[in-house]
Short mmCIF file of C-alpha atoms in Angstrom, two decimals:
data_model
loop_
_atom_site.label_atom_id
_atom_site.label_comp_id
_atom_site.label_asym_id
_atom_site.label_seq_id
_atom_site.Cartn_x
_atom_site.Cartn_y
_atom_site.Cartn_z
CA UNK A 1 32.32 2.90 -19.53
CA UNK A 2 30.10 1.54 -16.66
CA UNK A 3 28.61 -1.53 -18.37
CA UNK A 4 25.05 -2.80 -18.13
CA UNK A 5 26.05 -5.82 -15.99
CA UNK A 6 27.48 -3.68 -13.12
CA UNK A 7 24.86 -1.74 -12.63
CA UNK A 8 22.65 -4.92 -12.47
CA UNK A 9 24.99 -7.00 -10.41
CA UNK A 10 25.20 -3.65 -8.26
CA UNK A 11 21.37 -3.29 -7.80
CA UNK A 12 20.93 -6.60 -6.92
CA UNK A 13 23.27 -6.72 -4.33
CA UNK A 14 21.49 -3.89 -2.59
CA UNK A 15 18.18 -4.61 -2.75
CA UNK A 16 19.26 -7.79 -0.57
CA UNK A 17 21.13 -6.20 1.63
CA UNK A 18 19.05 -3.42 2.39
CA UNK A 19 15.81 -5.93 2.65
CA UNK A 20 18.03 -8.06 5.29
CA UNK A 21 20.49 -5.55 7.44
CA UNK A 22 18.92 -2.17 8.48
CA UNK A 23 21.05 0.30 8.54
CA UNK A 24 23.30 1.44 11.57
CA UNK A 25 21.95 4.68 12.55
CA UNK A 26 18.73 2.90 12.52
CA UNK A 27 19.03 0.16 14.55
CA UNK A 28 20.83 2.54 17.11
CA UNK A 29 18.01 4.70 17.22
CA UNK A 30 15.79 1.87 17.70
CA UNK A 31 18.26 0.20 20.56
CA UNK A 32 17.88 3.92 22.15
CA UNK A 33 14.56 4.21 21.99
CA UNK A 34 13.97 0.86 23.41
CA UNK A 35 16.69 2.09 26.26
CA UNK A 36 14.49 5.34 27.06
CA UNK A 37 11.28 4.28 26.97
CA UNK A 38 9.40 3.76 30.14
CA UNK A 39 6.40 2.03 28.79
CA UNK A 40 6.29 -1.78 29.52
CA UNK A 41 4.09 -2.54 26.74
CA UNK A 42 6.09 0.10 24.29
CA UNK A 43 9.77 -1.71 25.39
CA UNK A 44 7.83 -5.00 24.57
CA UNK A 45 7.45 -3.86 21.24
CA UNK A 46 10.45 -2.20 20.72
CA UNK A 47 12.33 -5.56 22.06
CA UNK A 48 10.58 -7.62 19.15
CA UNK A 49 11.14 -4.98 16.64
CA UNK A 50 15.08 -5.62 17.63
CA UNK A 51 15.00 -9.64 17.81
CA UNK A 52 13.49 -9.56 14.37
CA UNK A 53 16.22 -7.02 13.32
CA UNK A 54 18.85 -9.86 14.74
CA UNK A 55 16.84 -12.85 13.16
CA UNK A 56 17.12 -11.46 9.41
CA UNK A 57 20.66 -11.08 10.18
CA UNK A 58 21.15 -14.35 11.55
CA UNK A 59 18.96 -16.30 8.94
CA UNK A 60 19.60 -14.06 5.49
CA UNK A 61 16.37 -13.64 5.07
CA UNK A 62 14.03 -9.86 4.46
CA UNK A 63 13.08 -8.43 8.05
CA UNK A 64 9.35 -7.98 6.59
CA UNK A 65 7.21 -9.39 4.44
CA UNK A 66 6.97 -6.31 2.63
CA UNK A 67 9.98 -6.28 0.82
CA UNK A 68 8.75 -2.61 -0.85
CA UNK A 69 8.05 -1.26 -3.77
CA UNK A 70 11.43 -0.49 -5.76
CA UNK A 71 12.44 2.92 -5.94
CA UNK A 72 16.26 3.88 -6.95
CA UNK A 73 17.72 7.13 -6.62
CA UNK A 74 20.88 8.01 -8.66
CA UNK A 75 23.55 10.20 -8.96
CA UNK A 76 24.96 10.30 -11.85
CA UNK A 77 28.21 12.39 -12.99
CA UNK A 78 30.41 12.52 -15.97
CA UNK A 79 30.23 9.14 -16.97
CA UNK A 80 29.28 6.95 -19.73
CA UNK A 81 26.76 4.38 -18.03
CA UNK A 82 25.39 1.39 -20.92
CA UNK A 83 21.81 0.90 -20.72
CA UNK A 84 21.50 2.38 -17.05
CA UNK A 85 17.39 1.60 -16.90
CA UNK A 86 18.18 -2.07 -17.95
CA UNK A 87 20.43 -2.49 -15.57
CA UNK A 88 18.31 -1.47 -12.34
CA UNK A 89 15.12 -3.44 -14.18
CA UNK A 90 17.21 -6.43 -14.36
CA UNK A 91 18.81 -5.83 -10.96
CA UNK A 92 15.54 -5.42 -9.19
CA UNK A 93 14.78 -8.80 -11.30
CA UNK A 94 17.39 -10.63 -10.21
CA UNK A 95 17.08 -10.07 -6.50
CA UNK A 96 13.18 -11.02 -6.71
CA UNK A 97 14.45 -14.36 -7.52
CA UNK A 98 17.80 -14.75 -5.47
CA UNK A 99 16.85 -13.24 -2.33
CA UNK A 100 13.71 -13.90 -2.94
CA UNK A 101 11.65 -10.83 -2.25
CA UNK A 102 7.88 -10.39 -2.29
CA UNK A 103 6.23 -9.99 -5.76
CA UNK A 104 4.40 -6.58 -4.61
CA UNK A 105 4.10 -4.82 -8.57
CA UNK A 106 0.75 -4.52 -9.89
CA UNK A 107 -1.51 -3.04 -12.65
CA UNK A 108 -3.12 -0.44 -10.44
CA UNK A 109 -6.73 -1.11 -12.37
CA UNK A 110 -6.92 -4.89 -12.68
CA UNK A 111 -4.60 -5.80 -9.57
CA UNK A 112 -2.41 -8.04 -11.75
CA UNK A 113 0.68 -9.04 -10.37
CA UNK A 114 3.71 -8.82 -12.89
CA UNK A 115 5.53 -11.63 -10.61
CA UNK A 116 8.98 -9.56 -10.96
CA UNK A 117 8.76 -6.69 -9.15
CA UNK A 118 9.06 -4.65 -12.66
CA UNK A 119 6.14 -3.28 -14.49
CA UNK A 120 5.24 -0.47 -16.54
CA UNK A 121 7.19 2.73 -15.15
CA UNK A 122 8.42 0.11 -12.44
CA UNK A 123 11.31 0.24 -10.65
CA UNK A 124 10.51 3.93 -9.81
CA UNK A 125 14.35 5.88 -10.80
CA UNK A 126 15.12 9.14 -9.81
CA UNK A 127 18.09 10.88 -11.73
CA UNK A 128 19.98 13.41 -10.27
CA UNK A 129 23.15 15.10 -12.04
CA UNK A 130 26.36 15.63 -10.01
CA UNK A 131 29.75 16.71 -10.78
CA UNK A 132 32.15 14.00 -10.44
CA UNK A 133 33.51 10.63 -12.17
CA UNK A 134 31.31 8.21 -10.79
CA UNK A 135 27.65 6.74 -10.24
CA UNK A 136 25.68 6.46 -6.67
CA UNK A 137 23.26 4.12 -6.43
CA UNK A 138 20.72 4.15 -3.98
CA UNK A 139 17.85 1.71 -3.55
CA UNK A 140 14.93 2.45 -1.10
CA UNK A 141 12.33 -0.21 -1.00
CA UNK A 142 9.08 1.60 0.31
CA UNK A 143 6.63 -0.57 2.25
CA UNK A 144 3.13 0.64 1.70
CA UNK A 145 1.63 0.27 5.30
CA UNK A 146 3.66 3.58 5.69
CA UNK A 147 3.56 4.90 1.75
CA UNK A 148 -0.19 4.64 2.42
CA UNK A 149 0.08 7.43 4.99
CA UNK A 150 1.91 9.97 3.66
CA UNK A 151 -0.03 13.26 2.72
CA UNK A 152 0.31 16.64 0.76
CA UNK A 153 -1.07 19.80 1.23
CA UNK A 154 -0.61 23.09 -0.91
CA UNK A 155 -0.82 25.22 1.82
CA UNK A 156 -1.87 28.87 1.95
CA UNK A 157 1.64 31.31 2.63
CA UNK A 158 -0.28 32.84 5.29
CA UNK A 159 -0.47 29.25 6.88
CA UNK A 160 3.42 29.13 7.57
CA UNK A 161 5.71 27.35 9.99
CA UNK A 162 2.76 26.99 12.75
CA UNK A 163 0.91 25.79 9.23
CA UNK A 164 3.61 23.00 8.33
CA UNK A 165 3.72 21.99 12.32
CA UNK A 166 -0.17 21.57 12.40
CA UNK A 167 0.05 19.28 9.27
CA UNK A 168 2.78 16.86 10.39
CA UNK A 169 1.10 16.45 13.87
CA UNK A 170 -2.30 15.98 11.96
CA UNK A 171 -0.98 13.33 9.35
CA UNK A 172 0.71 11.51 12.33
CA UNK A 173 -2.81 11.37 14.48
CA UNK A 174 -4.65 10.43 11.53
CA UNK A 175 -1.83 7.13 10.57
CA UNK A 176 -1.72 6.27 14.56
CA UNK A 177 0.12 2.67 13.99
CA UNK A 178 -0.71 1.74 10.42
CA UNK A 179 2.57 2.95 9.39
CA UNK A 180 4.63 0.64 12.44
CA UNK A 181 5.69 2.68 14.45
CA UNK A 182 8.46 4.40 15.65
CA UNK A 183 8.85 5.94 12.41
CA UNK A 184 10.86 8.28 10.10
CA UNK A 185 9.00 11.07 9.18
CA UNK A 186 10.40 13.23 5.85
CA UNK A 187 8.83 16.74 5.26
CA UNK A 188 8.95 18.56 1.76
CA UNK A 189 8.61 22.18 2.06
CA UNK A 190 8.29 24.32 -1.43
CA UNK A 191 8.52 23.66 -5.25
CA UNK A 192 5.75 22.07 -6.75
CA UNK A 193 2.96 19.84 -5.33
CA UNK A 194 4.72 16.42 -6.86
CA UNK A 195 8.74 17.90 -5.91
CA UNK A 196 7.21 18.50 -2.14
CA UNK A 197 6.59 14.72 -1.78
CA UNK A 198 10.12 13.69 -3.50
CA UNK A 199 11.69 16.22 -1.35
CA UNK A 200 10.20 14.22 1.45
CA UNK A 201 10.91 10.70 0.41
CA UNK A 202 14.39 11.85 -0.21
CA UNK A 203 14.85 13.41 3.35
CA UNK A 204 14.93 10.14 4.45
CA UNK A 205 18.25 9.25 2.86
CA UNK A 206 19.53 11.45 5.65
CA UNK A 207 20.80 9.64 9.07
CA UNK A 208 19.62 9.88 11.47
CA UNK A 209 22.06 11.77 13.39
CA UNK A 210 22.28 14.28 10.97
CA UNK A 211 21.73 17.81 11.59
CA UNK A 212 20.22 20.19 8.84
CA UNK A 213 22.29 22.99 7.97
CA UNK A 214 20.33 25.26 7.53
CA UNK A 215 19.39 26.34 11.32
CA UNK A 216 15.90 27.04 10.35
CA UNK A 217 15.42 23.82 9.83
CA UNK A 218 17.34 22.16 12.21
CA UNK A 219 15.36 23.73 14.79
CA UNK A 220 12.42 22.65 13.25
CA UNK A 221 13.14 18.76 12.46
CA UNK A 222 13.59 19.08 16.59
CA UNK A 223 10.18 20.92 17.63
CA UNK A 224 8.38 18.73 15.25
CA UNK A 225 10.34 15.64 16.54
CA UNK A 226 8.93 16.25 20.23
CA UNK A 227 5.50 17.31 18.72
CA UNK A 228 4.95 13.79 17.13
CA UNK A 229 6.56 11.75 19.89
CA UNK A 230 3.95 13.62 22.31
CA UNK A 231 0.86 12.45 20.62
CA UNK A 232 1.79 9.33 22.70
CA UNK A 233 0.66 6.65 19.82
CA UNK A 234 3.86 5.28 20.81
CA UNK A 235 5.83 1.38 18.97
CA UNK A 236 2.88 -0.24 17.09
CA UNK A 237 0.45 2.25 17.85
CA UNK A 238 0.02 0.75 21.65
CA UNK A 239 1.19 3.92 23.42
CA UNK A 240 4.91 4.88 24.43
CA UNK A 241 7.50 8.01 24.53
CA UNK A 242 8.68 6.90 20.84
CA UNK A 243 6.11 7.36 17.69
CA UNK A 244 9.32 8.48 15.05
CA UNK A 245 12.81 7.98 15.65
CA UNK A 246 13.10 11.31 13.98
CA UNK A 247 12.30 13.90 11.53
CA UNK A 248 13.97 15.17 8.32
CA UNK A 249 13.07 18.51 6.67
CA UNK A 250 13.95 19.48 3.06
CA UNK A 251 13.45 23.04 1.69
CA UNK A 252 13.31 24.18 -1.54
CA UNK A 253 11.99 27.79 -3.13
CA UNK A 254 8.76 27.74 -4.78
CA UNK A 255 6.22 30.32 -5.55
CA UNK A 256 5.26 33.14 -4.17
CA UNK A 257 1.33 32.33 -4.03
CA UNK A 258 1.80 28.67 -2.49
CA UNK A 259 3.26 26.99 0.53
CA UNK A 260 3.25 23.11 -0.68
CA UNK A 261 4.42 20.44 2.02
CA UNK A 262 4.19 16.79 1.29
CA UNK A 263 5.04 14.40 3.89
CA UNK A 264 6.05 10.51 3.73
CA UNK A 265 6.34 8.18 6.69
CA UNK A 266 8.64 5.45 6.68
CA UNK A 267 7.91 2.84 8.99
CA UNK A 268 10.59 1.42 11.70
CA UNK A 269 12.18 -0.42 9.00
CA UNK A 270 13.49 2.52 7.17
CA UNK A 271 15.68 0.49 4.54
CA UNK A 272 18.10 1.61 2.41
CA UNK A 273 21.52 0.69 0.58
CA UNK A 274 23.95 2.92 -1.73
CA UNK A 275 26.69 1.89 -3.68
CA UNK A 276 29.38 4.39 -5.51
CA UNK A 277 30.81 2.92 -8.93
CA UNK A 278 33.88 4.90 -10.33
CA UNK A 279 34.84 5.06 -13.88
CA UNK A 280 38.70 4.56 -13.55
#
């Protein structure tokens, strides 16, 4: 069995790393971007983005003071897991205090802060069942000056791809650099109204290199890549060739008298961390 305490000692772990070292398909994006771009003022931007990236390394310590709102994916497979919700609430727990991170969990009515980073339906865990002998665990601490951005839309069928490419380029306009730019941008296309915006978050578990395989969509995560990154709004909203490092487009079926897309923006520090435990 997969006890209690390795899931928490597991959790923790994560959190702090992913709050401190940004992935590498990240940072190489950003080091490319910075590379390309042929706006003073963007590369001056992009350059401080990447020193701070350096000094959280450096020092141990978060890269923002948003250290997110705790959301954990899992897969789980044919295991016996003790008390797996414990064990990510006491995780997430645990790294509040060691790292520490940001108290950012509230009562959404009265504003009050829990002061652990747990709370009523809080960390946010989202269970997905795979074949196999083991647990992933995936934590994904969501800033909100990008969460606060994202949109949904249950779009007409008529509305279609040209439909989905006039949303994203909207939503981006309307966030210009609240979200810190460059960003990720995630796109949910199908199922329901709430699964459109999951199937965005989770888009951005993808690198960024990735390609799609499904051509379709491939082809779009490209068109609406140079869409967004010709609005112009540019690192920080101050103008520049970058506004997202990329986009990631997830598709599922859905019914035949809707067209729902939900979108999330994650801003440049698109954090993450996943861990595989094995029952041997």
């Amino acid at each position: 069995m997969i006890t209690q305490k390795q899931i928490e000692d597991t959790i923790s772990f994560l959190y702090k790393n992913s709050v401190i070292e940004l992935p590498n398909d990240v940072k190489n994006a950003l080091k490319k971007a910075y590379l390309n771009e042929t706006n003073e003022t963007a590369r001056f931007n992009l350059k401080a983005v990447l020193d701070n990236i350096d000094a959280a390394h450096t020092n141990g310590i978060p890269m923002c003071q948003d250290t997110g709102l705790p959301i954990v994916f899992v897969k789980l497979g044919n295991v016996k897991v003790e008390n797996l919700y414990h064990g990510i609430k006491n995780g997430v727990e645990k790294a509040t205090i060691e790292v520490p991170l940001r108290p950012n969990v509230v009562d959404p009515l009265t504003r009050e802060n829990t002061g652990t980073n747990t709370g009523k339906g809080v960390p946010l865990v989202d269970i997905e069942i795979v074949e196999g002998n083991y647990i992933e665990l995936t934590i994904f601490p969501k800033g909100f000056g990008s969460e606060n951005n994202n949109a949904m839309k249950m779009a007409l069928p008529g509305e279609g791809i040209e439909g989905i490419k006039n949303f994203v380029v909207d939503t981006v306009l309307a966030a210009g650099g609240k979200p810190c730019p460059p960003t990720r941008i995630g796109v949910g296309i199908g199922g329901s109204s709430d699964y459109a915006l999951k199937l965005a978050k989770k888009a951005l578990l993808r690198e960024i290199n990735s390609k799609n395989p499904d051509n379709r969509l491939a082809e779009l995560e490209q068109e609406l890549l140079e869409l967004v990154n010709s609005t112009g709004i540019g690192p920080m909203g101050l103008g520049g060739n970058t506004t997202a490092l990329d986009v990631k487009v997830e598709l599922v079926d859905t019914h035949t008298a809707g067209l729902p897309i939900g979108i999330c923006i994650q801003c440049w520090a698109a954090r993450h961390a996943s861990a595989i435990i094995r029952d041997e």
